[in-house]
mmCIF file of C-alpha atoms in Angstrom:
data_model
loop_
_atom_site.group_PDB
_atom_site.id
_atom_site.type_symbol
_atom_site.label_atom_id
_atom_site.label_comp_id
_atom_site.label_asym_id
_atom_site.label_seq_id
_atom_site.Cartn_x
_atom_site.Cartn_y
_atom_site.Cartn_z
ATOM 1 C CA SER A 1 -1.992 -30.363 24.316
ATOM 2 C CA GLY A 2 -2.940 -31.071 27.925
ATOM 3 C CA MET A 3 -2.488 -34.828 27.502
ATOM 4 C CA ILE A 4 0.856 -34.306 25.773
ATOM 5 C CA ALA A 5 1.959 -32.017 28.608
ATOM 6 C CA ALA A 6 0.894 -34.674 31.136
ATOM 7 C CA ASP A 7 2.919 -37.329 29.297
ATOM 8 C CA ALA A 8 5.969 -35.053 29.211
ATOM 9 C CA THR A 9 5.574 -34.302 32.919
ATOM 10 C CA PHE A 10 5.302 -37.996 33.742
ATOM 11 C CA ASP A 11 8.435 -38.758 31.741
ATOM 12 C CA VAL A 12 10.365 -36.080 33.618
ATOM 13 C CA LEU A 13 9.150 -37.007 37.079
ATOM 14 C CA THR A 14 9.783 -40.721 36.607
ATOM 15 C CA GLY A 15 12.932 -40.369 34.544
ATOM 16 C CA SER A 16 11.533 -42.923 32.107
ATOM 17 C CA GLN A 17 13.113 -41.145 29.136
ATOM 18 C CA GLY A 18 16.570 -40.822 30.624
ATOM 19 C CA VAL A 19 16.143 -37.329 32.070
ATOM 20 C CA ASP A 20 16.696 -36.309 35.655
ATOM 21 C CA PRO A 21 13.527 -35.672 37.681
ATOM 22 C CA GLY A 22 12.815 -32.025 38.409
ATOM 23 C CA VAL A 23 14.115 -30.478 35.197
ATOM 24 C CA ILE A 24 12.224 -28.398 32.618
ATOM 25 C CA LEU A 25 9.823 -30.195 30.268
ATOM 26 C CA THR A 26 12.279 -30.155 27.381
ATOM 27 C CA GLY A 27 10.451 -32.956 25.582
ATOM 28 C CA TYR A 28 7.125 -31.132 25.451
ATOM 29 C CA PRO A 29 7.744 -28.808 22.448
ATOM 30 C CA GLY A 30 9.015 -31.669 20.296
ATOM 31 C CA ALA A 31 6.168 -33.992 21.268
ATOM 32 C CA LEU A 32 3.657 -31.248 20.530
ATOM 33 C CA GLN A 33 5.105 -30.606 17.069
ATOM 34 C CA GLN A 34 4.931 -34.314 16.242
ATOM 35 C CA SER A 35 1.259 -34.620 17.206
ATOM 36 C CA TRP A 36 -1.792 -34.467 14.946
ATOM 37 C CA MET A 37 -2.870 -31.306 16.754
ATOM 38 C CA TRP A 38 0.188 -29.361 15.593
ATOM 39 C CA ASP A 39 -0.486 -30.328 11.979
ATOM 40 C CA GLU A 40 -4.127 -29.262 12.300
ATOM 41 C CA LEU A 41 -3.253 -25.918 13.867
ATOM 42 C CA TYR A 42 -0.537 -25.265 11.294
ATOM 43 C CA ARG A 43 -2.948 -25.828 8.401
ATOM 44 C CA ALA A 44 -5.389 -23.319 9.915
ATOM 45 C CA ARG A 45 -2.759 -20.730 10.884
ATOM 46 C CA ASN A 46 -3.703 -18.203 8.207
ATOM 47 C CA VAL A 47 -7.484 -18.241 8.638
ATOM 48 C CA HIS A 48 -7.880 -15.762 11.481
ATOM 49 C CA PRO A 49 -5.130 -13.326 10.403
ATOM 50 C CA SER A 50 -6.645 -13.132 6.909
ATOM 51 C CA PHE A 51 -9.679 -11.278 8.248
ATOM 52 C CA LYS A 52 -7.528 -8.180 8.654
ATOM 53 C CA TRP A 53 -8.538 -7.686 4.991
ATOM 54 C CA GLY A 54 -12.206 -7.513 5.999
ATOM 55 C CA LEU A 55 -15.044 -10.029 5.965
ATOM 56 C CA VAL A 56 -15.069 -10.593 2.217
ATOM 57 C CA GLY A 57 -11.298 -10.699 1.844
ATOM 58 C CA GLY A 58 -10.887 -12.978 4.855
ATOM 59 C CA ALA A 59 -13.647 -15.338 3.748
ATOM 60 C CA CYS A 60 -12.282 -15.601 0.200
ATOM 61 C CA PHE A 61 -8.720 -16.224 1.323
ATOM 62 C CA SER A 62 -9.815 -18.705 4.007
ATOM 63 C CA ALA A 63 -11.759 -20.698 1.403
ATOM 64 C CA LEU A 64 -8.763 -20.693 -0.936
ATOM 65 C CA ASP A 65 -6.348 -21.633 1.829
ATOM 66 C CA SER A 66 -8.574 -24.348 3.312
ATOM 67 C CA PHE A 67 -10.004 -26.061 0.236
ATOM 68 C CA ILE A 68 -7.407 -25.435 -2.481
ATOM 69 C CA LEU A 69 -4.064 -24.967 -0.726
ATOM 70 C CA ARG A 70 -5.070 -27.234 2.158
ATOM 71 C CA GLY A 71 -3.211 -25.019 4.618
ATOM 72 C CA LYS A 72 0.078 -25.437 2.742
ATOM 73 C CA ALA A 73 0.540 -21.826 1.650
ATOM 74 C CA PRO A 74 4.263 -20.973 1.396
ATOM 75 C CA PHE A 75 3.825 -18.083 3.843
ATOM 76 C CA THR A 76 2.338 -17.322 7.246
ATOM 77 C CA LEU A 77 0.196 -14.250 7.788
ATOM 78 C CA THR A 78 0.665 -12.141 10.883
ATOM 79 C CA ARG A 79 -1.624 -9.774 12.740
ATOM 80 C CA ASP A 80 -0.756 -6.093 12.588
ATOM 81 C CA VAL A 81 -2.835 -5.163 15.629
ATOM 82 C CA PRO A 82 -3.835 -7.359 18.609
ATOM 83 C CA ASP A 83 -7.541 -8.101 19.049
ATOM 84 C CA HIS A 84 -8.022 -5.929 22.110
ATOM 85 C CA LYS A 85 -6.910 -2.822 20.222
ATOM 86 C CA LYS A 86 -9.543 -3.381 17.534
ATOM 87 C CA THR A 87 -12.411 -2.801 19.960
ATOM 88 C CA LYS A 88 -14.045 0.540 19.155
ATOM 89 C CA PRO A 89 -15.936 2.883 21.542
ATOM 90 C CA LYS A 90 -19.700 2.395 21.871
ATOM 91 C CA LYS A 91 -20.434 5.789 20.307
ATOM 92 C CA TYR A 92 -19.772 4.266 16.893
ATOM 93 C CA PHE A 93 -22.446 1.583 17.264
ATOM 94 C CA LYS A 94 -26.128 1.107 17.970
ATOM 95 C CA PRO A 95 -27.194 -1.335 20.703
ATOM 96 C CA ILE A 96 -28.345 -4.714 19.373
ATOM 97 C CA LYS A 97 -31.619 -6.041 20.750
ATOM 98 C CA TYR A 98 -31.462 -9.808 20.616
ATOM 99 C CA PRO A 99 -34.699 -11.829 20.695
ATOM 100 C CA LYS A 100 -35.376 -13.939 23.755
ATOM 101 C CA PRO A 101 -34.329 -17.620 23.518
ATOM 102 C CA ASP A 102 -37.130 -19.842 22.256
ATOM 103 C CA GLY A 103 -35.864 -23.033 23.889
ATOM 104 C CA LYS A 104 -35.818 -24.855 20.557
ATOM 105 C CA ILE A 105 -33.115 -23.318 18.416
ATOM 106 C CA SER A 106 -31.796 -20.637 20.759
ATOM 107 C CA PHE A 107 -31.245 -21.156 24.476
ATOM 108 C CA ASP A 108 -30.614 -19.143 27.610
ATOM 109 C CA ILE A 109 -26.933 -18.659 28.414
ATOM 110 C CA LEU A 110 -27.161 -20.091 31.922
ATOM 111 C CA ASP A 111 -29.013 -23.152 30.613
ATOM 112 C CA ASN A 112 -26.109 -23.787 28.246
ATOM 113 C CA VAL A 113 -23.593 -23.247 31.048
ATOM 114 C CA TYR A 114 -25.433 -25.911 33.043
ATOM 115 C CA ARG A 115 -25.361 -28.313 30.100
ATOM 116 C CA SER A 116 -21.620 -27.787 29.740
ATOM 117 C CA GLY A 117 -21.092 -29.323 33.176
ATOM 118 C CA THR A 118 -18.920 -26.398 34.248
ATOM 119 C CA ASN A 119 -17.838 -26.705 37.856
ATOM 120 C CA HIS A 120 -15.213 -25.086 40.091
ATOM 121 C CA GLU A 121 -14.567 -25.640 43.771
ATOM 122 C CA GLU A 122 -15.934 -22.601 45.589
ATOM 123 C CA ASP A 123 -12.977 -22.350 47.985
ATOM 124 C CA GLN A 124 -10.268 -22.281 45.309
ATOM 125 C CA PRO A 125 -8.343 -19.064 44.530
ATOM 126 C CA VAL A 126 -10.169 -16.888 42.007
ATOM 127 C CA HIS A 127 -8.555 -17.295 38.592
ATOM 128 C CA LEU A 128 -10.055 -14.083 37.151
ATOM 129 C CA THR A 129 -8.854 -10.831 38.683
ATOM 130 C CA LEU A 130 -8.628 -7.138 37.792
ATOM 131 C CA LYS A 131 -5.389 -5.180 37.715
ATOM 132 C CA ASP A 132 -7.315 -1.981 38.463
ATOM 133 C CA PRO A 133 -10.882 -2.279 39.859
ATOM 134 C CA THR A 134 -11.761 1.252 38.710
ATOM 135 C CA VAL A 135 -11.240 0.507 35.005
ATOM 136 C CA PRO A 136 -14.449 -1.503 34.329
ATOM 137 C CA ARG A 137 -16.749 1.409 35.165
ATOM 138 C CA ALA A 138 -14.583 4.352 34.075
ATOM 139 C CA VAL A 139 -13.308 2.837 30.828
ATOM 140 C CA ASN A 140 -14.960 -0.414 29.794
ATOM 141 C CA TYR A 141 -18.529 0.602 30.635
ATOM 142 C CA ASP A 142 -18.496 4.348 30.029
ATOM 143 C CA ILE A 143 -16.440 4.256 26.830
ATOM 144 C CA TYR A 144 -16.930 0.775 25.357
ATOM 145 C CA GLY A 145 -20.352 -0.156 26.750
ATOM 146 C CA GLY A 146 -19.121 -3.022 28.925
ATOM 147 C CA PRO A 147 -17.980 -5.420 26.172
ATOM 148 C CA GLU A 148 -16.978 -8.167 28.615
ATOM 149 C CA ALA A 149 -20.667 -8.641 29.453
ATOM 150 C CA ASN A 150 -21.326 -9.329 25.756
ATOM 151 C CA TYR A 151 -18.412 -11.396 24.478
ATOM 152 C CA CYS A 152 -18.318 -13.769 27.450
ATOM 153 C CA PRO A 153 -20.376 -16.868 26.520
ATOM 154 C CA ALA A 154 -21.087 -17.842 30.144
ATOM 155 C CA LYS A 155 -22.189 -14.617 31.891
ATOM 156 C CA VAL A 156 -19.012 -14.526 33.909
ATOM 157 C CA TYR A 157 -19.062 -10.728 33.653
ATOM 158 C CA GLU A 158 -22.196 -8.779 34.515
ATOM 159 C CA TYR A 159 -22.850 -5.152 35.351
ATOM 160 C CA HIS A 160 -25.218 -4.478 38.254
ATOM 161 C CA PRO A 161 -26.049 -1.230 40.067
ATOM 162 C CA ASP A 162 -24.030 -0.676 43.234
ATOM 163 C CA HIS A 163 -25.275 1.065 46.390
ATOM 164 C CA GLU A 164 -25.072 4.388 44.554
ATOM 165 C CA GLY A 165 -26.956 3.108 41.528
ATOM 166 C CA LYS A 166 -23.847 3.162 39.362
ATOM 167 C CA PRO A 167 -22.858 0.158 37.200
ATOM 168 C CA SER A 168 -20.467 -2.181 38.957
ATOM 169 C CA LEU A 169 -18.768 -5.197 37.419
ATOM 170 C CA VAL A 170 -19.555 -8.553 39.009
ATOM 171 C CA ILE A 171 -17.301 -11.513 38.160
ATOM 172 C CA ASN A 172 -18.945 -14.955 38.342
ATOM 173 C CA ALA A 173 -15.735 -16.956 38.039
ATOM 174 C CA LEU A 174 -17.504 -20.254 38.766
ATOM 175 C CA ASN A 175 -19.261 -20.012 35.375
ATOM 176 C CA CYS A 176 -16.005 -19.748 33.420
ATOM 177 C CA LEU A 177 -15.673 -22.021 30.374
ATOM 178 C CA HIS A 178 -11.940 -21.254 30.027
ATOM 179 C CA CYS A 179 -12.314 -19.787 26.535
ATOM 180 C CA LYS A 180 -9.991 -16.880 27.491
ATOM 181 C CA ALA A 181 -11.997 -14.385 25.416
ATOM 182 C CA CYS A 182 -11.678 -11.857 28.251
ATOM 183 C CA ASP A 183 -7.907 -12.251 28.384
ATOM 184 C CA ILE A 184 -7.661 -11.647 24.642
ATOM 185 C CA LYS A 185 -10.382 -9.065 23.987
ATOM 186 C CA ASP A 186 -10.445 -6.783 27.061
ATOM 187 C CA PRO A 187 -9.794 -3.267 25.638
ATOM 188 C CA THR A 188 -7.345 -2.246 28.366
ATOM 189 C CA GLN A 189 -5.987 -5.725 29.167
ATOM 190 C CA ASN A 190 -7.142 -5.142 32.726
ATOM 191 C CA ILE A 191 -8.451 -8.687 33.218
ATOM 192 C CA THR A 192 -5.916 -11.276 34.345
ATOM 193 C CA TRP A 193 -6.727 -14.914 33.512
ATOM 194 C CA VAL A 194 -4.633 -17.566 35.248
ATOM 195 C CA THR A 195 -4.908 -21.333 35.162
ATOM 196 C CA PRO A 196 -7.638 -22.432 37.593
ATOM 197 C CA GLU A 197 -7.400 -25.306 40.004
ATOM 198 C CA GLY A 198 -7.031 -28.661 38.266
ATOM 199 C CA GLY A 199 -10.189 -30.613 37.570
ATOM 200 C CA GLY A 200 -12.427 -27.570 37.250
ATOM 201 C CA GLY A 201 -14.108 -26.178 34.174
ATOM 202 C CA PRO A 202 -16.491 -27.537 31.528
ATOM 203 C CA LYS A 203 -17.089 -31.265 31.192
ATOM 204 C CA TYR A 204 -19.914 -31.326 28.618
ATOM 205 C CA THR A 205 -21.365 -34.526 30.068
ATOM 206 C CA ASN A 206 -24.890 -33.057 30.065
ATOM 207 C CA MET A 207 -24.951 -31.859 26.450
ATOM 208 C CA GLN A 208 -27.843 -33.251 24.476
ATOM 209 C CA THR A 209 -27.979 -33.967 20.771
ATOM 210 C CA LEU A 210 -30.538 -31.719 19.122
ATOM 211 C CA SER A 211 -32.543 -32.993 16.173
ATOM 212 C CA PHE A 212 -34.194 -30.686 13.719
ATOM 213 C CA PRO A 213 -36.972 -31.557 11.275
#
């Protein structure tokens, strides 16, 4: 989608397609719908919404839709509730104790961030901000157990004791992989994700192919 947007922008700025420079990217939606990506996304459109029927129901329907119907079901499922409203308070769950990474099959998060080649200029405007800085401690941590520290795959969000010993949210924006999980899953929608400076983010040039016996 980024390459298609770049092509549409180039066409507008140069007027190569008969449009006046400086106008809206009117050719972008049509070019996107004619690409292979649109077809792929359309065929998978019902997979995620189907899990509103639970793990078993979602898995069964997804298998039917993917392997039998090939994504050509005559209907499109919709979500009744957005993801962030499905997050439940921590009182309903028991903490999960994950084993330490063994360096063979499982790896440390920061090691994987390094392998992803993620990089942002340190002097660029922060692309992750909070609408209300009091919400992380009063709501996210106290009620939900600080979910942003768990669903973020790059340790962008961490809770550390402040000068009073109380948990305080620290945002390591330079680690961001641009997955937008925080923008989608934050219980109160208090996290604002904006497009970072161009050229930053993951590059995956240092990823290594793992071989298993």
